[in-house]
Tab-separated table of N, CA, C and O and ligand atoms in Angstrom:
chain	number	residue	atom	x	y	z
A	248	UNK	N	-4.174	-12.245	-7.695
A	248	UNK	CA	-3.290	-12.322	-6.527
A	248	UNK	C	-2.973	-10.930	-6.019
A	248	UNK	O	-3.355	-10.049	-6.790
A	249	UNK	N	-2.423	-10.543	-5.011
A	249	UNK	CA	-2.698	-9.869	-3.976
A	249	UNK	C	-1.769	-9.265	-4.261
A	249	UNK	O	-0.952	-10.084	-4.681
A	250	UNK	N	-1.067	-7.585	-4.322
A	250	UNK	CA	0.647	-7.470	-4.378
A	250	UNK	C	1.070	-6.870	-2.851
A	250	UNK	O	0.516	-5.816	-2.540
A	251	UNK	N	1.835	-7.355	-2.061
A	251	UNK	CA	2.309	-7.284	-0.548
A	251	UNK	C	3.486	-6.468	-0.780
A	251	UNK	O	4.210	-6.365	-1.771
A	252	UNK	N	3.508	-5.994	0.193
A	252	UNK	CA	4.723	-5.260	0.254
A	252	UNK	C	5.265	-5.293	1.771
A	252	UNK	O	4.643	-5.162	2.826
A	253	UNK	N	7.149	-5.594	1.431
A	253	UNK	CA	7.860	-6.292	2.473
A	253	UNK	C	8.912	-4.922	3.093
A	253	UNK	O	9.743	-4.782	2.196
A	254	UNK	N	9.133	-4.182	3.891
A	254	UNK	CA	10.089	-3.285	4.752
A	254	UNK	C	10.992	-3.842	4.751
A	254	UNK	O	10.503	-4.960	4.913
A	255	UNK	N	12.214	-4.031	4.685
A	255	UNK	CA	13.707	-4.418	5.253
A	255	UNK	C	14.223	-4.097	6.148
A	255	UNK	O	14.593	-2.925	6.092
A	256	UNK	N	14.433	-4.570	6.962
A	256	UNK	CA	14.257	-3.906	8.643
A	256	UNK	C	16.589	-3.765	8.438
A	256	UNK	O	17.278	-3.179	9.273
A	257	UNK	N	17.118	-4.415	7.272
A	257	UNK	CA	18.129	-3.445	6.938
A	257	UNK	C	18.755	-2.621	6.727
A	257	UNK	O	19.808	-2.171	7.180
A	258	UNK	N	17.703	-2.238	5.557
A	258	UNK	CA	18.251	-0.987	4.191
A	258	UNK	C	17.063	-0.189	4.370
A	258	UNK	O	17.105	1.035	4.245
A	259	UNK	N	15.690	-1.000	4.740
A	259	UNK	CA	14.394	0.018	4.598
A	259	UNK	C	13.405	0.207	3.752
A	259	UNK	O	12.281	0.707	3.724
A	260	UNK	N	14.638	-0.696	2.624
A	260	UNK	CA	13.671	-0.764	1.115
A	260	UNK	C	12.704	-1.565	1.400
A	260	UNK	O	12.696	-2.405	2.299
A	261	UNK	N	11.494	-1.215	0.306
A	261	UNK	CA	10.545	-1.789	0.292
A	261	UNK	C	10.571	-2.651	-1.136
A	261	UNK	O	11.132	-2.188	-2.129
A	262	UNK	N	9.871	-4.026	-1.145
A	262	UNK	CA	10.304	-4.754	-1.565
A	262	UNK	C	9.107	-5.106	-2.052
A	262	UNK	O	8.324	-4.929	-1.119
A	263	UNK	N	8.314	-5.644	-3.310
A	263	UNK	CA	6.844	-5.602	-3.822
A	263	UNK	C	6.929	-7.210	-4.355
A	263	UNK	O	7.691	-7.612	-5.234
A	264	UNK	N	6.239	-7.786	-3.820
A	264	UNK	CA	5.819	-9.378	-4.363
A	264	UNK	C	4.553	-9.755	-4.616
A	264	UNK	O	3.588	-9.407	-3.936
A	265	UNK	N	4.514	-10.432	-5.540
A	265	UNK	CA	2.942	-10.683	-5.804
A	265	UNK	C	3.083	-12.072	-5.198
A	265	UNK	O	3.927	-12.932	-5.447
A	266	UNK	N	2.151	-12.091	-4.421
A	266	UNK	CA	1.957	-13.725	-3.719
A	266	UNK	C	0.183	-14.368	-3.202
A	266	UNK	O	-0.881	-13.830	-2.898
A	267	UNK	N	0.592	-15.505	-3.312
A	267	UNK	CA	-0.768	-16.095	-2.858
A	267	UNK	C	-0.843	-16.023	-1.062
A	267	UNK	O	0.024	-16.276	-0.224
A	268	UNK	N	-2.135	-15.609	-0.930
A	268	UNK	CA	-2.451	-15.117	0.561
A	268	UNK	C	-1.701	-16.034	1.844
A	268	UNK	O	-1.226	-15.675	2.922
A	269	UNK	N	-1.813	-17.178	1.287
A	269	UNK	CA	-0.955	-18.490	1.863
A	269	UNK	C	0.052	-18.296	1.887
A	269	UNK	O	0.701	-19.198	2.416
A	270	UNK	N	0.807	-17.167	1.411
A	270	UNK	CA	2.475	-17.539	1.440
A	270	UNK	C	2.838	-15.495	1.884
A	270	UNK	O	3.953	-14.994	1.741
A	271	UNK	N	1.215	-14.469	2.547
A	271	UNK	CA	1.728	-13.749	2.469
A	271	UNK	C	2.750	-13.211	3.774
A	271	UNK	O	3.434	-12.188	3.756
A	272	UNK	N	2.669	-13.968	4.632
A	272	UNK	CA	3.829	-14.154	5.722
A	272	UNK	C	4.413	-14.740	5.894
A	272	UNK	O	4.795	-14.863	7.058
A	273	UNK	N	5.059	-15.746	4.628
A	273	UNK	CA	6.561	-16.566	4.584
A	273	UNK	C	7.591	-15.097	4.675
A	273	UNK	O	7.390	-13.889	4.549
A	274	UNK	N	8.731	-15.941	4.953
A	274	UNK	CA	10.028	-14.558	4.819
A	274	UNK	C	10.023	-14.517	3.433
A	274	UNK	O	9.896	-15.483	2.680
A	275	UNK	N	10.222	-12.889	3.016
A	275	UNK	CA	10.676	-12.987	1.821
A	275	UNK	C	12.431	-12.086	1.584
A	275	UNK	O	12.753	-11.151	2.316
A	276	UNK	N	13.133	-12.492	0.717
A	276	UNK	CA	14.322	-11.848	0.534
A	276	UNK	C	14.133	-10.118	0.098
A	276	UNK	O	13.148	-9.719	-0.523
A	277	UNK	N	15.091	-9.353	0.480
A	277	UNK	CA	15.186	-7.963	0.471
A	277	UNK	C	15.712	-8.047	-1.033
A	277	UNK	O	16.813	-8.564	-1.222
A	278	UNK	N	15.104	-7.647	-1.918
A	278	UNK	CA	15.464	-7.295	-3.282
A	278	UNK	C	16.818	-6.199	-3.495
A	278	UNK	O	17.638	-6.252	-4.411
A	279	UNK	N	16.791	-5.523	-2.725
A	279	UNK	CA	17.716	-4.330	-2.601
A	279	UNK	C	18.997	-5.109	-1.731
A	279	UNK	O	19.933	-4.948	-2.514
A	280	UNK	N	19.489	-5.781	-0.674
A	280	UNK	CA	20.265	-5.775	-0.030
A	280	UNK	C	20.089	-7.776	0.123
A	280	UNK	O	21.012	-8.487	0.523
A	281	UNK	N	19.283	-8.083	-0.127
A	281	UNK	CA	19.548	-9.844	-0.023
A	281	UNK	C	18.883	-10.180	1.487
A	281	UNK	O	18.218	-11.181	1.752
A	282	UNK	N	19.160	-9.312	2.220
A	282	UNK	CA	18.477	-9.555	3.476
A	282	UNK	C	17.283	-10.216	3.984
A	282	UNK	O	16.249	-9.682	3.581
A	283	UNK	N	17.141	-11.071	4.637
A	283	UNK	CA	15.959	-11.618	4.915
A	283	UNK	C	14.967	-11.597	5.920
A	283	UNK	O	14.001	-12.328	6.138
A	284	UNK	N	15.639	-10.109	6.757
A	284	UNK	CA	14.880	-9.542	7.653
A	284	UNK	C	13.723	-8.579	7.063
A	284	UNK	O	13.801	-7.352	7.121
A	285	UNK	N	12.879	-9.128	6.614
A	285	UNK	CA	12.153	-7.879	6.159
A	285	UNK	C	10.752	-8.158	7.077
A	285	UNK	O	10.793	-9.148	7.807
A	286	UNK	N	9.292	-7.192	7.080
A	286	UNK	CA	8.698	-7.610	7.678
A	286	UNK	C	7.271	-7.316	6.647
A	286	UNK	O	7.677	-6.845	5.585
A	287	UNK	N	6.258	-7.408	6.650
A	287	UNK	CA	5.270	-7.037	5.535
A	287	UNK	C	4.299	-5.971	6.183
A	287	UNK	O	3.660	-6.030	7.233
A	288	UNK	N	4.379	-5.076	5.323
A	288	UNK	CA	3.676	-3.789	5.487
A	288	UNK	C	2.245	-4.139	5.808
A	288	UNK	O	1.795	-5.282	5.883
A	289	UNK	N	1.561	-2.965	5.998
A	289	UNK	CA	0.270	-3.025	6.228
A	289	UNK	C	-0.480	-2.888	5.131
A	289	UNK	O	-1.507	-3.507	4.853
A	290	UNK	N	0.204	-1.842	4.360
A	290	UNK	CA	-0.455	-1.600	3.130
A	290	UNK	C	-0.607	-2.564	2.137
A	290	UNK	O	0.281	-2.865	1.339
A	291	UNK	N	-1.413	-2.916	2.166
A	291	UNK	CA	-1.787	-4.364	1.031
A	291	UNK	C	-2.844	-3.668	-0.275
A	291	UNK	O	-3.875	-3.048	-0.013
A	292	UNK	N	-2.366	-3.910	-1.616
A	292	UNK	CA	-2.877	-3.575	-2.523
A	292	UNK	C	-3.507	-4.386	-2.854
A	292	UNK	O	-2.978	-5.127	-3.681
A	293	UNK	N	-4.752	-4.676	-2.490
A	293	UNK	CA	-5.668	-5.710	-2.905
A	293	UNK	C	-6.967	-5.510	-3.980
A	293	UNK	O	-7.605	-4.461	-4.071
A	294	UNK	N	-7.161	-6.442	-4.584
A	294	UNK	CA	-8.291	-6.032	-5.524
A	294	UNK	C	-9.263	-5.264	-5.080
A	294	UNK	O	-9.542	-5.412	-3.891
A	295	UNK	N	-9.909	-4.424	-5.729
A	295	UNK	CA	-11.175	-3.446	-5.108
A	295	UNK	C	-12.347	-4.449	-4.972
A	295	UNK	O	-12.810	-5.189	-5.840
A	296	UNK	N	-12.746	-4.289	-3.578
A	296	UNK	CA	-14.127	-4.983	-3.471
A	296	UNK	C	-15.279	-4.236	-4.233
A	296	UNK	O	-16.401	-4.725	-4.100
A	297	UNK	N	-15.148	-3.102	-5.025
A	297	UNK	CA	-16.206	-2.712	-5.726
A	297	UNK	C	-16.828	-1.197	-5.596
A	297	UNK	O	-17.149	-0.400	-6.478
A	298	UNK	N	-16.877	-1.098	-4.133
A	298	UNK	CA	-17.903	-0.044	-3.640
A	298	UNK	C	-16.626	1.296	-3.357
A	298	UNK	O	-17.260	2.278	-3.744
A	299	UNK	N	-15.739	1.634	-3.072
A	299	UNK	CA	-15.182	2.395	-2.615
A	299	UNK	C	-15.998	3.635	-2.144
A	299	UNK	O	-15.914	4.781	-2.586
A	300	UNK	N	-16.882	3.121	-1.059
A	300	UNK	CA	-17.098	4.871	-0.542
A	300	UNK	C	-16.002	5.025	0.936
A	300	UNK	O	-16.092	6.000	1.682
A	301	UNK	N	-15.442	4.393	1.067
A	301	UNK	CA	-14.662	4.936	1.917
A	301	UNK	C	-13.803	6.418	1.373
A	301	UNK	O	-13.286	7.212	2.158
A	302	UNK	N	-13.797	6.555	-0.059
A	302	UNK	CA	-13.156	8.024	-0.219
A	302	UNK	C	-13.117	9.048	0.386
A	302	UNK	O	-14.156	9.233	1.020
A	303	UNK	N	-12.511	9.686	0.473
A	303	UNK	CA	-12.216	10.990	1.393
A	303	UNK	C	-12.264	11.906	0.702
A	303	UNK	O	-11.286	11.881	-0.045
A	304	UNK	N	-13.141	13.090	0.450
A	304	UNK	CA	-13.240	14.194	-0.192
A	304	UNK	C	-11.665	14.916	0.092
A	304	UNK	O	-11.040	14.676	1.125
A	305	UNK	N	-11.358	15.455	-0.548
A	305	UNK	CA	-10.098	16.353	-0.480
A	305	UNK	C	-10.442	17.594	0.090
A	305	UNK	O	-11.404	18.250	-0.311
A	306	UNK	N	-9.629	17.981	1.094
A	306	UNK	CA	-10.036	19.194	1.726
A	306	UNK	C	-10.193	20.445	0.596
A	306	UNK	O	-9.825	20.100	-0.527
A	307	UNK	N	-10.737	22.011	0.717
A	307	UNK	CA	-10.916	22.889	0.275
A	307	UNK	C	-12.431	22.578	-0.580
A	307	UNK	O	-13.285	21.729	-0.322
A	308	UNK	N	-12.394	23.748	-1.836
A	308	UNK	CA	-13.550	23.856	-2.354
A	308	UNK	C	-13.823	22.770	-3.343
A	308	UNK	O	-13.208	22.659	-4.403
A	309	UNK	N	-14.751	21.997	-2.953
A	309	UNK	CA	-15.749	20.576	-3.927
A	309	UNK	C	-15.812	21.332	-4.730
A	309	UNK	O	-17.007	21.089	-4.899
A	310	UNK	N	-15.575	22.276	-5.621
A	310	UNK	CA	-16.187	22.827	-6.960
A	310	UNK	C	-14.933	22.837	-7.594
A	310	UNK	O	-14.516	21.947	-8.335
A	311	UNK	N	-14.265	24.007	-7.241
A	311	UNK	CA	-13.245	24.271	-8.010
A	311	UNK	C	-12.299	23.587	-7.744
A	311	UNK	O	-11.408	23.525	-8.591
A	312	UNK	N	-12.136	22.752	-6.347
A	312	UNK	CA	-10.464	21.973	-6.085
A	312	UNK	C	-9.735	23.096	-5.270
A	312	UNK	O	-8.834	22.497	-4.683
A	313	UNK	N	-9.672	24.420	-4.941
A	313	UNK	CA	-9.482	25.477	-4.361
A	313	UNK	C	-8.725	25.060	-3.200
A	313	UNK	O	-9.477	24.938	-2.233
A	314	UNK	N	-7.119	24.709	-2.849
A	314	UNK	CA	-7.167	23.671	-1.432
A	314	UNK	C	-7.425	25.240	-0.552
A	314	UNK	O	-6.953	24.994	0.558
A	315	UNK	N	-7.754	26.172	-0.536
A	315	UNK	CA	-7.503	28.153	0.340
A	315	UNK	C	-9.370	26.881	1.275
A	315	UNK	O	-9.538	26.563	2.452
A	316	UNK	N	-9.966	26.683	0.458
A	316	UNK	CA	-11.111	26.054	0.804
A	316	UNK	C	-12.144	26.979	-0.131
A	316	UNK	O	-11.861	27.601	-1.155
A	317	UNK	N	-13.555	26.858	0.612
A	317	UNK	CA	-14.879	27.550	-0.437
A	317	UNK	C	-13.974	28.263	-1.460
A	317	UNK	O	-12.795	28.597	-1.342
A	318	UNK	N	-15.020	28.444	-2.731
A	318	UNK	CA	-14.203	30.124	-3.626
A	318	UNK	C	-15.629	30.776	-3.501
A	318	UNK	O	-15.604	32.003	-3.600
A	319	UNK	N	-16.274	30.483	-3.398
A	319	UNK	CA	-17.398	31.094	-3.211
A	319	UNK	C	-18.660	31.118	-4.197
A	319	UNK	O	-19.675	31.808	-4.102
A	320	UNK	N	-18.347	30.255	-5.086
A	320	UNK	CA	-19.359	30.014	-6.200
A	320	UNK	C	-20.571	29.558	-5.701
A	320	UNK	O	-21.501	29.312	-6.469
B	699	ZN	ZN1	17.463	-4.618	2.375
């Protein structure tokens, strides 16, 4: 199952539920404040489909990690 995460359009808190995809836009209650205005993030932590090349190299030097960038090796 999927873990969603809910904003509180209250307090702000973010609020983490594990739910079935079917229920991932029911309202859910604000854990922090009771509120039931919350709305569900975009960020959805979903199982890895496998391939992750969407990665993003980290800026600076691929060798050393250097964030200045190249070191010159
Ligand atoms: Zn709240």
């Amino acid at each position: 199952m999927p873990v969603y995460e809910y904003t509180c359009e209250s307090c702000g808190k973010v609020t983490e539920a594990l739910r079935r995809i079917a229920d991932a836009d029911a309202p859910i209650a604000c854990e922090a404040c009771g509120s039931d205005q919350t709305s569900r993030a975009h960020s959805v932590v979903a199982v890895s489909s496998g391939k992750g090349e969407s990665f993003e190299p980290p800026p600076g030097c691929g060798r050393c990690g250097d964030p200045r960038g190249a070191c010159g090796m």
